[in-house]
Amino acid sequence: MVSAPASKTRPGLLDGLDPEQRAAASAPRGPVCVLAGAGTGKTRTITHRIAHLIRSGHVAAGQVLAVTFTARAAGEMRSRLRGLGVDGAQALTFHAAARRQLRYFWPRVVGDRPWDLLEGKLRFVGQAAQRAGVGTEAEILRDLAGEIEWAKASLVSPDDYPAVAARTQRDIPAPAARVAEVYRGYEKIKNSAQLLDFDDLLLHTTAVLEEHGEVAQEFRDRYRCFVVDEYQDVTPLQQRLLDAWLGGRDDLTVVGDANQTIYSFGGASPRPLLEFTRRFPEATVVRLERDYRSTPQVVSLANKVIGAARGRPAGSRLRLLGQRPEGPEPRFAEFEDEPTEAAAVAARIRQLLDIGVAASQIAVLYRVNAQSEAYEQALAEAEIPYLVRGGERFFDRREVRQAMAALRTATGAADDDLVTTVRRVLAGVGLTEQPPAGGAAKERWDALLSLVEVAEELSATVEGADLGRFVAELDQRAAAQHPPTVEGVTLASLHAAKGLEWDAVFLVGLAEGTMPIQHADGDDNAIEEERRLFYVGVTRAREHLWLSWSLSRHPGSRRLRRRSRFLYGLLPEDHPAAKVGRAKSGMGSGPKPRCRVCGGPLTETLDIKLGRCGKCPSNVDEDLLERLKNWRVERARELKVPAYVVFTDATLVAIAEQRPTDNGALVSISGIGPTKLERFGAEVLAVVREGDHS
Ligand code: ATP
Ligand code: MG
């Protein structure tokens, strides 16, 4: 394995990379791992690496298989590869790749017994639950389906499920033995209907490769170079498939950010990323810190968000260094109710459109899909075009299927270029010169027009692309569920937004119970995953970032909601909603003490000391608390005073929750006045800082 002489690479390919990125992109064949934060150019680095390996003759484009986790992210990779002039490298989700391979190998391995894909497992789970005597309410079925997915992704069989569920302390909807029975029943019903679910695609493909030597050989002759983006979210099942693909070889490049792990609830784990060098000690490892995506204002906020994270992934975080010019400060906004929040978002989007931000460069991101409705309504009222991610599948739309059929049978006139031909064919299925007035007809027209735009993009990037090539492109996109971009504001869940970026990002509905989601409450790991999800949201913004929440759902209902705990410490001092958490010690007539989590008034002495209501969640850093207590013991011994004279327990807890980094933050904690600041301030700050280096 030798690296290519530089002369073989087209000049300039790696010029757009910084030295660390270039080191990863130009590393010789073999294992490479890029561990880095959001927006530091991981995806850019791997797409350049693929282009470089192809250009320098290490591998043919068709031998490259790049995988990631969402269809959009795969689409993003494909567009970037295209931009680098790479044509023919596959960039797919794990599922799309497995599905394609299984289609190909199935007849040889299984014969002509057909299979179909099961879309949505709730019906079968319902039947199995009924037989097992478990509740069949919608919510329970969803939880059961979630457990089955988790178990399959984690390679846990129905027989092993009860033991593993107990060991991993799963929060489950029914006794483990019952869940296992539902799982077993579901598998039976599904198999006898000759259907495969999404996880089966991976399981079966893995089994075929593991058990059929000649099939594995053919596959390995075909694919030689593997790249995984967002590797922090790999499940044991996906890892097993990846290993089957590799078959003991080591041409594997992985990139990821443990602090963006957002699928642990589904069995994903950052461990293979963090332990990559243990598996491949000779791997080239690169860490990136410069953030090229976002303004320093957004980067600074992102650093604060992830700076508060705890747990194993947090140990690998790096501080992002913003590289872009200054931009606007992030905006925070509190509203009375959701419709008012949505209307304000729409109004702000209108302003952005007016100053020239493209609609396709704006996204509204939320925690759960049900939140989209209010925003769809508000945007429709403001006559702002939008598209919902995860809505109706683009390639399943009737007019799109008709268009594909027409394109397949059409022939291009010799002297017409691709775009003209495509326009002509699509005119036959309803693409008029001028768009119709609005409503469903306009939507259909937009969908057809977006196909023309794909043709435009293709002919601009692939020389001599003809109708056949165009249809192949559409087929590929359909298989990978990569719809063309329709010009409009994106509405998407935070999960679906990973790996993507927009000029303006609206993070909405940032209230407790939604962000973090209700069911994460009380489970530290789940809360940390929610925090990472919030971090993913913040880091999607290039320039304009908006964070909002509302105090009630419907206009006029009681204001029962509180803003998200993750906003604590992020709001600027002079923000009206930020006037909390600065309860000064002593009597005085200063501002009334308020809870720094929910903003509500504090009356109990202990609550005032802690700076939050007893029932509001605590995010105490246990390690830090331990260190503070040790420090206090020593100090008290030296001074020959009881420990509480140094600081009370409540004050130590407050320090361990708030992790002050300067004197200002320290005196804002109840129990620390000027005298204590003078005596102990520097030492306490040092104790807080100690943990940052561990
Ligand atoms: P995420 O963790 O969110 O997936 P990432 O690390 O994959 O982020 P990219 O999407 O590759 O980051 O890059 C973020 C943005 O910064 C992109 O617009 C990319 O083109 C740009 N960028 C990355 N590296 C450079 C560079 N060296 N010079 C200029 N722009 C860069
Ligand atoms: Mg990326």
XYZ file of C-alpha atoms and ligand atoms in Angstrom:
726
model
C 0.000 0.000 0.000
C 1.762 3.047 -1.278
C 0.357 6.502 -1.575
C -0.083 7.855 -5.061
C 2.502 10.194 -6.444
C 0.980 13.645 -6.290
C 1.386 14.153 -10.012
C -1.233 11.538 -10.754
C -3.907 13.509 -8.985
C -5.541 16.257 -10.965
C -4.010 19.445 -9.635
C -6.245 21.283 -7.247
C -8.401 18.433 -6.037
C -7.091 18.596 -2.501
C -6.462 22.348 -2.532
C -9.803 23.029 -0.933
C -8.794 21.144 2.200
C -6.836 22.242 5.233
C -3.676 20.308 6.177
C -5.423 17.845 8.531
C -8.266 17.224 6.129
C -5.741 16.717 3.368
C -3.810 14.222 5.476
C -6.970 12.134 5.824
C -8.023 12.530 2.207
C -4.641 11.625 0.771
C -3.720 8.862 3.220
C -2.657 5.660 1.484
C -5.196 2.892 1.035
C -6.084 1.259 4.304
C -7.893 2.252 7.485
C -8.535 5.923 8.128
C -10.512 7.479 10.939
C -11.605 11.086 11.199
C -12.898 12.014 14.623
C -14.208 15.511 14.659
C -16.961 17.902 15.618
C -19.836 19.267 13.603
C -19.072 21.358 10.547
C -15.367 20.614 10.541
C -15.454 19.097 7.079
C -15.717 15.357 7.733
C -18.090 14.744 4.871
C -16.053 17.051 2.691
C -12.909 15.149 3.611
C -14.299 11.728 2.734
C -15.793 12.834 -0.549
C -12.409 14.302 -1.465
C -10.746 11.110 -0.324
C -12.974 9.062 -2.606
C -12.244 11.390 -5.523
C -8.549 11.265 -4.742
C -8.392 7.465 -4.536
C -10.200 7.209 -7.852
C -8.153 9.869 -9.600
C -4.890 8.428 -8.456
C -5.887 5.024 -9.746
C -6.109 3.191 -6.426
C -9.647 2.161 -7.043
C -12.275 2.428 -9.767
C -15.367 4.533 -9.049
C -17.586 1.464 -9.274
C -15.577 -0.263 -6.547
C -16.372 2.348 -3.946
C -19.246 1.909 -1.542
C -19.953 4.871 0.718
C -22.654 4.480 3.337
C -24.411 6.683 5.800
C -27.613 6.639 7.813
C -30.229 8.900 6.324
C -31.359 9.133 2.725
C -30.819 12.874 2.737
C -27.262 12.531 3.993
C -26.566 9.922 1.305
C -28.004 12.333 -1.240
C -25.764 15.075 0.089
C -22.719 12.826 -0.320
C -23.743 11.978 -3.847
C -24.158 15.611 -4.837
C -20.782 16.475 -3.375
C -19.118 13.568 -5.208
C -20.773 14.738 -8.366
C -19.407 18.222 -7.716
C -15.917 16.719 -7.588
C -16.479 15.053 -10.918
C -16.883 11.550 -9.502
C -19.484 9.537 -11.343
C -20.358 5.966 -10.520
C -19.343 5.692 -6.870
C -22.224 4.463 -4.752
C -23.371 6.567 -1.835
C -26.280 4.922 -0.058
C -27.820 4.306 3.302
C -26.979 0.957 4.882
C -30.521 -0.125 4.171
C -30.552 0.922 0.546
C -27.213 -0.814 -0.028
C -28.390 -4.026 1.636
C -31.671 -3.970 -0.234
C -29.924 -3.676 -3.541
C -27.454 -6.440 -2.757
C -30.148 -8.748 -1.506
C -32.212 -8.244 -4.657
C -29.172 -9.215 -6.636
C -28.095 -12.273 -4.661
C -31.460 -13.615 -3.540
C -32.339 -15.614 -6.689
C -28.969 -17.361 -6.535
C -29.135 -18.175 -2.871
C -32.803 -18.682 -2.147
C -34.234 -19.358 -5.585
C -37.378 -17.888 -7.039
C -39.351 -17.624 -3.831
C -40.080 -13.903 -3.940
C -39.973 -11.426 -1.119
C -41.418 -8.072 -0.519
C -40.609 -5.345 1.877
C -42.827 -4.823 4.887
C -43.492 -1.127 5.311
C -44.395 -0.424 8.921
C -44.629 -3.309 11.318
C -47.445 -2.159 13.587
C -50.130 -4.419 12.149
C -48.121 -7.600 12.681
C -46.898 -6.433 16.052
C -50.549 -5.884 16.963
C -51.473 -9.433 15.992
C -48.524 -10.844 17.896
C -49.321 -8.703 20.938
C -52.885 -9.909 20.965
C -51.774 -13.535 20.845
C -49.309 -12.912 23.640
C -51.969 -11.225 25.726
C -50.163 -7.882 25.820
C -52.022 -4.574 25.514
C -52.686 -3.427 21.965
C -53.096 0.315 22.489
C -51.322 2.339 19.818
C -48.705 3.607 22.219
C -47.850 0.132 23.539
C -47.603 -1.233 20.006
C -45.237 1.544 19.059
C -43.081 0.776 22.068
C -43.134 -2.942 21.281
C -42.150 -2.251 17.667
C -39.348 -0.052 18.994
C -38.124 -2.891 21.198
C -38.162 -5.354 18.307
C -36.195 -2.908 16.173
C -33.721 -2.320 18.960
C -33.287 -6.065 19.521
C -32.749 -6.810 15.843
C -30.331 -3.903 15.433
C -28.492 -5.143 18.501
C -28.395 -8.751 17.222
C -30.470 -9.976 20.142
C -32.771 -12.931 19.430
C -36.190 -13.430 21.063
C -34.672 -16.118 23.290
C -31.912 -13.839 24.515
C -34.087 -10.777 24.802
C -35.187 -11.109 28.464
C -31.642 -11.510 29.762
C -30.238 -8.685 27.659
C -33.133 -6.366 28.466
C -32.528 -6.939 32.160
C -28.794 -6.416 31.862
C -29.117 -3.209 29.884
C -31.998 -1.956 32.032
C -34.322 -1.329 29.109
C -37.384 0.678 29.911
C -39.970 -1.675 28.430
C -43.709 -1.618 27.855
C -44.405 -5.118 29.270
C -42.546 -7.814 31.204
C -39.476 -8.887 29.218
C -40.727 -12.447 28.689
C -43.892 -11.055 27.129
C -42.003 -8.667 24.890
C -39.900 -11.629 23.760
C -43.075 -13.540 22.962
C -44.413 -10.657 20.877
C -41.052 -10.443 19.118
C -41.133 -14.183 18.357
C -44.745 -14.005 17.186
C -44.055 -11.002 14.984
C -41.174 -12.787 13.261
C -43.380 -15.796 12.607
C -46.266 -13.830 11.133
C -43.962 -11.731 8.983
C -41.979 -14.676 7.686
C -45.033 -16.673 6.772
C -46.296 -13.683 4.774
C -42.971 -13.792 2.885
C -42.128 -10.273 3.911
C -38.876 -8.787 5.085
C -38.697 -5.786 7.373
C -35.961 -3.175 7.178
C -33.703 -4.961 9.625
C -34.124 -8.226 7.746
C -32.540 -6.572 4.722
C -29.368 -6.194 6.716
C -29.642 -9.514 8.516
C -30.193 -11.511 5.345
C -27.526 -9.718 3.344
C -25.067 -10.336 6.147
C -26.043 -13.986 6.339
C -25.697 -14.444 2.583
C -22.212 -12.944 2.619
C -21.192 -14.914 5.681
C -22.540 -18.238 4.544
C -22.105 -18.311 0.783
C -18.464 -18.186 -0.105
C -18.886 -17.735 -3.838
C -21.377 -14.887 -3.413
C -19.060 -13.206 -0.932
C -16.201 -13.606 -3.380
C -18.134 -12.004 -6.190
C -19.145 -9.144 -3.938
C -15.610 -8.592 -2.717
C -14.261 -8.571 -6.233
C -16.754 -5.886 -7.045
C -16.321 -3.595 -4.010
C -12.939 -2.723 -2.640
C -13.170 0.545 -0.851
C -15.611 1.325 1.945
C -16.425 4.644 3.493
C -18.805 5.279 6.384
C -20.029 8.749 7.265
C -21.644 9.437 10.668
C -20.002 6.280 11.987
C -20.949 7.219 15.569
C -24.440 5.937 14.848
C -23.572 2.423 13.706
C -25.571 -0.448 15.219
C -24.106 -3.889 15.930
C -26.129 -5.212 12.985
C -24.768 -2.587 10.597
C -21.271 -3.213 11.895
C -21.696 -6.892 11.217
C -22.778 -6.163 7.652
C -19.841 -3.828 7.226
C -17.527 -6.583 8.442
C -19.103 -8.991 5.972
C -18.473 -6.478 3.200
C -14.871 -6.062 4.269
C -14.265 -9.776 4.624
C -11.055 -9.200 6.553
C -9.790 -6.400 4.307
C -8.985 -2.998 5.709
C -9.818 -0.445 3.039
C -12.150 1.356 5.370
C -12.515 5.056 6.036
C -14.797 6.109 8.857
C -15.719 9.576 10.032
C -17.884 10.640 12.893
C -18.503 12.697 15.966
C -19.376 10.849 19.162
C -21.068 13.999 20.369
C -23.614 13.680 17.598
C -24.706 10.163 18.582
C -28.477 10.421 18.359
C -29.640 6.895 17.732
C -28.516 5.031 20.853
C -32.167 4.407 21.677
C -32.231 2.290 18.503
C -29.121 0.329 19.422
C -26.460 2.562 17.843
C -23.194 3.070 19.642
C -20.186 5.357 19.135
C -17.953 2.615 20.446
C -16.712 1.282 17.089
C -15.722 4.851 16.196
C -13.978 5.503 19.483
C -12.264 2.131 19.414
C -11.333 2.153 15.752
C -7.617 2.367 16.419
C -7.795 -0.540 18.792
C -9.121 -2.606 15.922
C -6.788 -1.076 13.315
C -3.671 0.038 15.176
C -2.035 1.130 11.913
C -4.930 3.435 11.006
C -4.375 7.021 9.988
C -6.251 9.071 12.581
C -7.129 12.687 12.092
C -8.885 15.127 14.407
C -10.393 18.307 13.060
C -11.264 21.388 15.118
C -11.873 24.179 12.664
C -15.524 24.754 11.989
C -16.043 25.946 8.424
C -19.791 25.813 8.467
C -20.944 28.330 11.021
C -20.262 31.860 12.151
C -18.306 32.335 15.391
C -21.611 33.285 17.038
C -23.186 29.940 16.200
C -19.974 28.078 17.026
C -19.755 29.712 20.425
C -23.306 28.659 21.234
C -22.610 25.135 20.001
C -19.546 24.904 22.237
C -21.635 25.927 25.229
C -24.297 23.346 24.446
C -21.901 20.450 24.143
C -19.687 21.796 26.928
C -22.498 20.897 29.323
C -22.629 17.281 28.102
C -21.716 14.354 30.333
C -20.946 10.704 29.779
C -18.611 8.790 27.533
C -19.090 10.569 24.189
C -18.500 13.900 25.934
C -14.998 12.730 26.801
C -14.034 12.906 23.128
C -15.330 16.382 22.410
C -13.092 19.044 20.992
C -13.776 22.750 21.136
C -14.828 23.971 17.732
C -12.955 26.953 16.339
C -15.104 29.133 14.104
C -13.494 30.005 10.768
C -16.147 32.103 9.138
C -16.583 35.855 9.377
C -18.740 37.253 12.164
C -22.502 36.957 11.788
C -25.658 37.883 13.623
C -26.151 36.807 17.230
C -28.498 33.832 17.630
C -32.012 34.952 18.526
C -33.995 33.596 21.437
C -37.716 34.088 21.640
C -40.475 33.073 24.018
C -44.127 32.995 22.960
C -47.494 32.613 24.593
C -48.563 29.653 22.472
C -47.567 27.529 19.489
C -49.545 29.285 16.743
C -48.011 32.600 17.818
C -44.555 31.014 17.759
C -45.169 29.584 14.297
C -46.495 32.887 12.971
C -43.406 34.682 14.281
C -41.179 32.106 12.608
C -43.014 32.613 9.325
C -42.678 36.392 9.657
C -38.955 36.116 10.280
C -38.584 33.760 7.309
C -40.331 36.346 5.168
C -37.723 38.916 6.277
C -34.894 36.545 5.419
C -36.366 35.865 1.986
C -36.623 39.623 1.491
C -32.942 40.122 2.212
C -32.090 37.436 -0.312
C -31.733 34.189 1.631
C -33.028 31.404 -0.633
C -35.988 29.394 0.664
C -34.037 26.178 0.145
C -31.403 27.584 2.498
C -33.835 27.842 5.402
C -34.974 25.058 7.716
C -37.401 24.754 10.594
C -36.341 21.863 12.810
C -38.385 20.230 15.527
C -38.168 17.297 17.908
C -41.206 15.288 16.774
C -42.976 15.214 13.441
C -46.303 16.168 14.993
C -44.883 19.645 15.540
C -44.753 20.324 11.809
C -48.466 21.053 11.506
C -48.411 24.483 13.120
C -45.504 25.482 10.883
C -47.091 24.149 7.722
C -50.134 26.242 8.488
C -48.202 29.390 9.318
C -46.012 29.102 6.215
C -48.990 28.387 3.977
C -50.763 31.447 5.367
C -47.688 33.543 4.703
C -47.524 32.037 1.180
C -44.028 30.735 1.733
C -43.225 27.524 -0.158
C -42.096 24.652 2.039
C -41.546 20.939 1.949
C -41.834 18.455 4.758
C -39.101 15.861 5.024
C -40.411 12.418 5.634
C -43.757 13.368 4.134
C -45.102 11.551 1.100
C -42.356 9.744 -0.719
C -41.410 11.719 -3.788
C -40.916 8.740 -6.076
C -44.270 7.286 -5.029
C -46.185 10.327 -6.242
C -48.490 9.542 -9.110
C -47.197 12.194 -11.507
C -43.617 11.197 -10.770
C -44.356 7.541 -11.548
C -46.078 8.618 -14.758
C -43.122 10.809 -15.641
C -40.664 7.969 -15.030
C -42.709 5.650 -17.228
C -42.823 8.237 -19.998
C -39.087 8.927 -19.731
C -38.282 5.243 -19.883
C -40.064 4.753 -23.178
C -39.082 8.068 -24.744
C -36.251 8.529 -27.182
C -34.302 11.721 -27.503
C -34.038 13.481 -30.851
C -30.416 13.414 -31.935
C -29.857 17.149 -31.872
C -31.751 17.935 -28.679
C -29.861 18.276 -25.458
C -30.920 16.318 -22.386
C -32.823 19.149 -20.702
C -34.855 19.940 -23.813
C -35.708 16.272 -24.261
C -36.780 15.887 -20.647
C -38.948 19.011 -20.841
C -40.582 17.721 -23.993
C -41.368 14.324 -22.467
C -42.678 15.837 -19.265
C -44.920 18.229 -21.186
C -46.807 15.060 -22.109
C -47.570 14.330 -18.451
C -48.560 17.837 -17.440
C -45.515 20.107 -17.223
C -46.866 23.346 -18.658
C -44.738 26.388 -19.452
C -46.301 28.477 -16.711
C -47.043 27.101 -13.234
C -50.716 26.621 -12.322
C -52.180 28.965 -9.716
C -51.663 26.891 -6.612
C -52.895 23.992 -4.539
C -52.417 20.367 -5.544
C -51.926 21.212 -9.243
C -49.044 23.504 -8.388
C -47.526 20.800 -6.183
C -47.635 18.308 -9.067
C -46.125 20.887 -11.370
C -43.340 21.580 -8.848
C -42.570 17.874 -8.635
C -42.243 17.607 -12.417
C -40.146 20.733 -12.594
C -37.788 19.319 -10.009
C -37.137 16.420 -12.399
C -36.083 18.953 -15.035
C -33.729 20.429 -12.471
C -32.160 17.023 -11.905
C -31.622 16.836 -15.666
C -30.029 20.285 -15.609
C -27.713 19.308 -12.792
C -26.790 16.067 -14.510
C -25.982 17.605 -17.855
C -23.934 20.287 -16.127
C -21.814 17.761 -14.271
C -21.689 14.633 -16.414
C -20.394 15.104 -19.881
C -22.568 13.657 -22.613
C -25.343 12.587 -20.226
C -28.277 11.318 -22.267
C -31.794 10.163 -21.555
C -30.650 6.655 -20.597
C -28.164 8.066 -18.117
C -30.863 10.374 -16.737
C -33.325 7.523 -16.181
C -30.540 5.544 -14.465
C -29.930 8.542 -12.220
C -33.601 8.727 -11.295
C -33.706 4.981 -10.625
C -30.724 5.319 -8.380
C -32.288 8.212 -6.528
C -35.532 6.285 -6.152
C -33.692 3.268 -4.753
C -31.845 5.504 -2.327
C -34.948 7.591 -1.615
C -33.123 10.721 -2.565
C -35.743 13.142 -3.831
C -34.682 16.171 -5.811
C -34.736 19.450 -3.933
C -37.845 21.434 -4.490
C -37.346 25.120 -3.853
C -38.888 25.753 -0.478
C -38.264 26.019 3.245
C -37.394 22.634 4.748
C -39.481 21.366 7.647
C -37.744 18.424 9.260
C -37.199 16.606 12.501
C -33.850 17.078 14.203
C -33.026 13.435 13.533
C -33.556 13.884 9.809
C -31.378 16.998 9.754
C -28.145 15.359 10.686
C -25.226 15.935 8.342
C -27.072 18.755 6.554
C -26.692 22.522 6.692
C -28.706 25.654 5.935
C -27.996 29.399 6.016
C -30.840 29.900 8.463
C -32.062 27.401 11.014
C -35.093 27.738 13.286
C -35.063 25.460 16.309
C -38.612 25.570 17.547
C -40.657 24.154 20.404
C -37.718 24.201 22.820
C -39.865 23.496 25.872
C -39.433 20.860 28.554
C -41.323 17.718 27.600
C -40.600 18.281 23.919
C -36.889 19.083 24.060
C -35.828 17.036 25.949
C -38.695 14.730 25.151
C -40.893 13.701 28.058
C -39.889 10.065 28.181
C -36.199 10.927 28.531
C -36.855 12.529 31.896
C -35.210 10.801 34.810
C -32.823 8.808 32.616
C -29.420 10.485 32.449
C -28.359 8.698 29.292
C -31.547 9.608 27.526
C -31.182 13.237 28.577
C -27.638 13.286 27.244
C -28.857 11.905 23.933
C -31.458 14.695 23.801
C -28.731 17.218 24.490
C -26.692 15.829 21.591
C -29.749 16.073 19.400
C -30.068 19.733 20.373
C -26.375 20.146 19.531
C -26.972 18.594 16.116
C -29.735 21.177 15.597
C -27.624 24.171 16.628
C -24.740 23.100 14.408
C -26.891 22.906 11.253
C -26.929 26.717 10.974
C -24.414 28.540 8.837
C -25.422 32.020 9.796
C -28.874 32.736 11.192
C -29.951 30.754 14.208
C -33.286 31.147 15.952
C -34.295 29.331 19.133
C -37.852 29.578 20.379
C -40.400 28.025 22.681
C -43.911 28.719 23.805
C -45.540 28.632 27.198
C -48.739 26.882 26.161
C -49.973 24.814 23.294
C -53.186 26.588 22.359
C -54.005 30.261 22.556
C -55.664 31.045 25.847
C -54.768 27.803 27.599
C -52.793 27.824 30.819
C -49.100 28.553 30.513
C -47.891 25.261 31.873
C -44.787 24.898 29.814
C -41.267 25.862 30.713
C -38.436 26.498 28.388
C -35.951 23.727 27.791
C -33.294 23.093 30.410
C -30.764 23.049 27.555
C -31.225 26.784 27.126
C -29.851 27.424 30.556
C -26.691 29.502 30.301
C -27.234 30.249 26.606
C -29.535 33.243 26.715
C -27.756 36.584 26.658
C -27.827 38.467 29.963
C -30.160 41.181 28.762
C -32.730 38.802 27.279
C -36.105 39.246 28.997
C -36.451 35.492 29.474
C -32.943 35.272 30.924
C -33.613 37.152 34.116
C -33.323 34.052 36.202
C -30.674 32.210 38.106
C -29.093 35.329 39.453
C -30.500 35.134 42.934
C -27.999 37.104 44.947
C -27.083 35.930 48.393
C -28.153 37.976 51.393
C -31.434 39.706 52.016
C -31.424 42.948 50.094
C -34.158 44.029 47.800
C -32.608 42.755 44.564
C -34.552 40.835 41.965
C -36.785 38.030 43.255
C -34.974 34.710 43.084
C -36.121 32.592 40.169
C -35.478 29.039 39.039
C -32.724 28.942 36.466
C -34.293 25.961 34.737
C -37.954 26.950 34.503
C -37.846 30.627 35.385
C -40.516 30.255 38.089
C -40.273 32.126 41.407
C -38.353 30.439 44.246
C -39.572 30.595 47.801
C -38.041 27.648 49.682
C -34.644 28.408 51.176
C -33.029 25.265 49.812
C -34.446 25.953 46.344
C -33.071 29.472 46.477
C -29.668 28.095 47.404
C -29.748 25.611 44.556
C -31.068 28.241 42.199
C -33.791 25.914 40.950
C -37.069 24.368 42.095
C -36.788 21.050 43.869
C -38.893 19.441 41.137
C -36.929 20.913 38.261
C -34.352 18.564 36.820
C -30.854 18.676 38.187
C -27.896 18.338 35.911
C -25.292 18.010 38.554
C -21.830 16.932 37.425
C -21.230 14.076 39.882
C -17.490 14.009 39.312
C -17.190 17.673 39.972
C -19.332 17.435 43.105
C -17.051 14.722 44.405
C -13.967 16.848 43.736
C -15.566 19.870 45.361
C -16.378 17.859 48.457
C -12.815 16.588 48.698
C -11.530 20.091 48.335
C -13.898 21.310 51.047
C -12.764 18.600 53.487
C -9.159 19.690 53.121
C -9.905 23.365 53.314
C -12.078 22.932 56.408
C -9.343 20.901 58.069
C -6.733 23.575 57.345
C -8.961 26.346 58.623
C -10.097 24.226 61.563
C -13.763 24.978 60.907
C -16.723 22.716 60.173
C -17.123 21.971 56.477
C -20.375 23.938 56.073
C -18.562 27.111 57.072
C -16.528 26.824 53.889
C -19.557 26.092 51.698
C -22.869 24.396 52.372
C -23.847 21.244 50.513
C -26.433 23.219 48.565
C -23.788 25.643 47.352
C -21.517 22.810 46.249
C -24.411 21.214 44.369
C -25.170 24.534 42.704
C -21.517 24.861 41.642
C -21.499 21.309 40.328
C -24.625 22.041 38.321
C -23.656 25.357 36.919
C -19.938 24.795 36.380
C -18.993 28.471 36.673
C -15.969 29.455 34.615
C -15.332 32.952 35.948
C -15.878 35.113 39.010
C -19.037 36.605 37.570
C -20.650 33.201 37.243
C -19.386 32.239 40.672
C -20.893 35.169 42.598
C -24.209 34.629 40.886
C -24.449 31.367 42.827
C -26.337 31.683 46.076
C -24.034 31.288 49.071
C -21.037 32.899 47.395
C -20.631 36.560 48.287
C -17.633 38.883 47.908
C -15.843 37.506 50.960
C -16.075 33.874 49.890
C -15.204 34.845 46.360
C -12.058 36.535 47.600
C -11.093 33.597 49.831
C -12.032 30.609 47.729
C -12.978 31.816 44.238
C -9.746 31.005 42.447
C -9.523 27.560 44.050
C -13.104 26.649 43.208
C -12.658 27.714 39.605
C -9.511 25.593 39.465
C -11.424 22.585 40.781
C -14.111 23.147 38.123
C -11.481 23.433 35.399
C -9.632 20.288 36.504
C -12.364 18.145 35.005
C -12.001 19.713 31.580
C -8.677 18.039 31.050
C -9.695 14.560 32.032
P -21.391 17.238 10.342
O -20.740 16.735 11.591
O -22.484 18.189 10.640
O -21.757 16.156 9.410
P -19.029 17.702 8.741
O -17.855 17.600 9.644
O -19.348 16.552 7.907
O -20.291 18.166 9.608
P -19.005 19.187 6.290
O -20.470 19.138 6.014
O -18.116 18.327 5.512
O -18.785 18.995 7.861
O -18.489 20.672 6.161
C -19.206 21.776 6.699
C -19.159 22.947 5.739
O -17.855 23.504 5.730
C -19.459 22.534 4.315
O -20.177 23.583 3.697
C -18.071 22.406 3.700
O -18.085 22.603 2.318
C -17.312 23.504 4.424
N -15.868 23.202 4.523
C -15.322 22.117 5.099
N -13.969 22.150 5.027
C -13.651 23.295 4.397
C -12.422 23.910 4.008
N -11.230 23.349 4.250
N -12.493 25.091 3.371
C -13.696 25.667 3.109
N -14.888 25.148 3.437
C -14.879 23.976 4.068
Mg -21.056 15.348 7.740
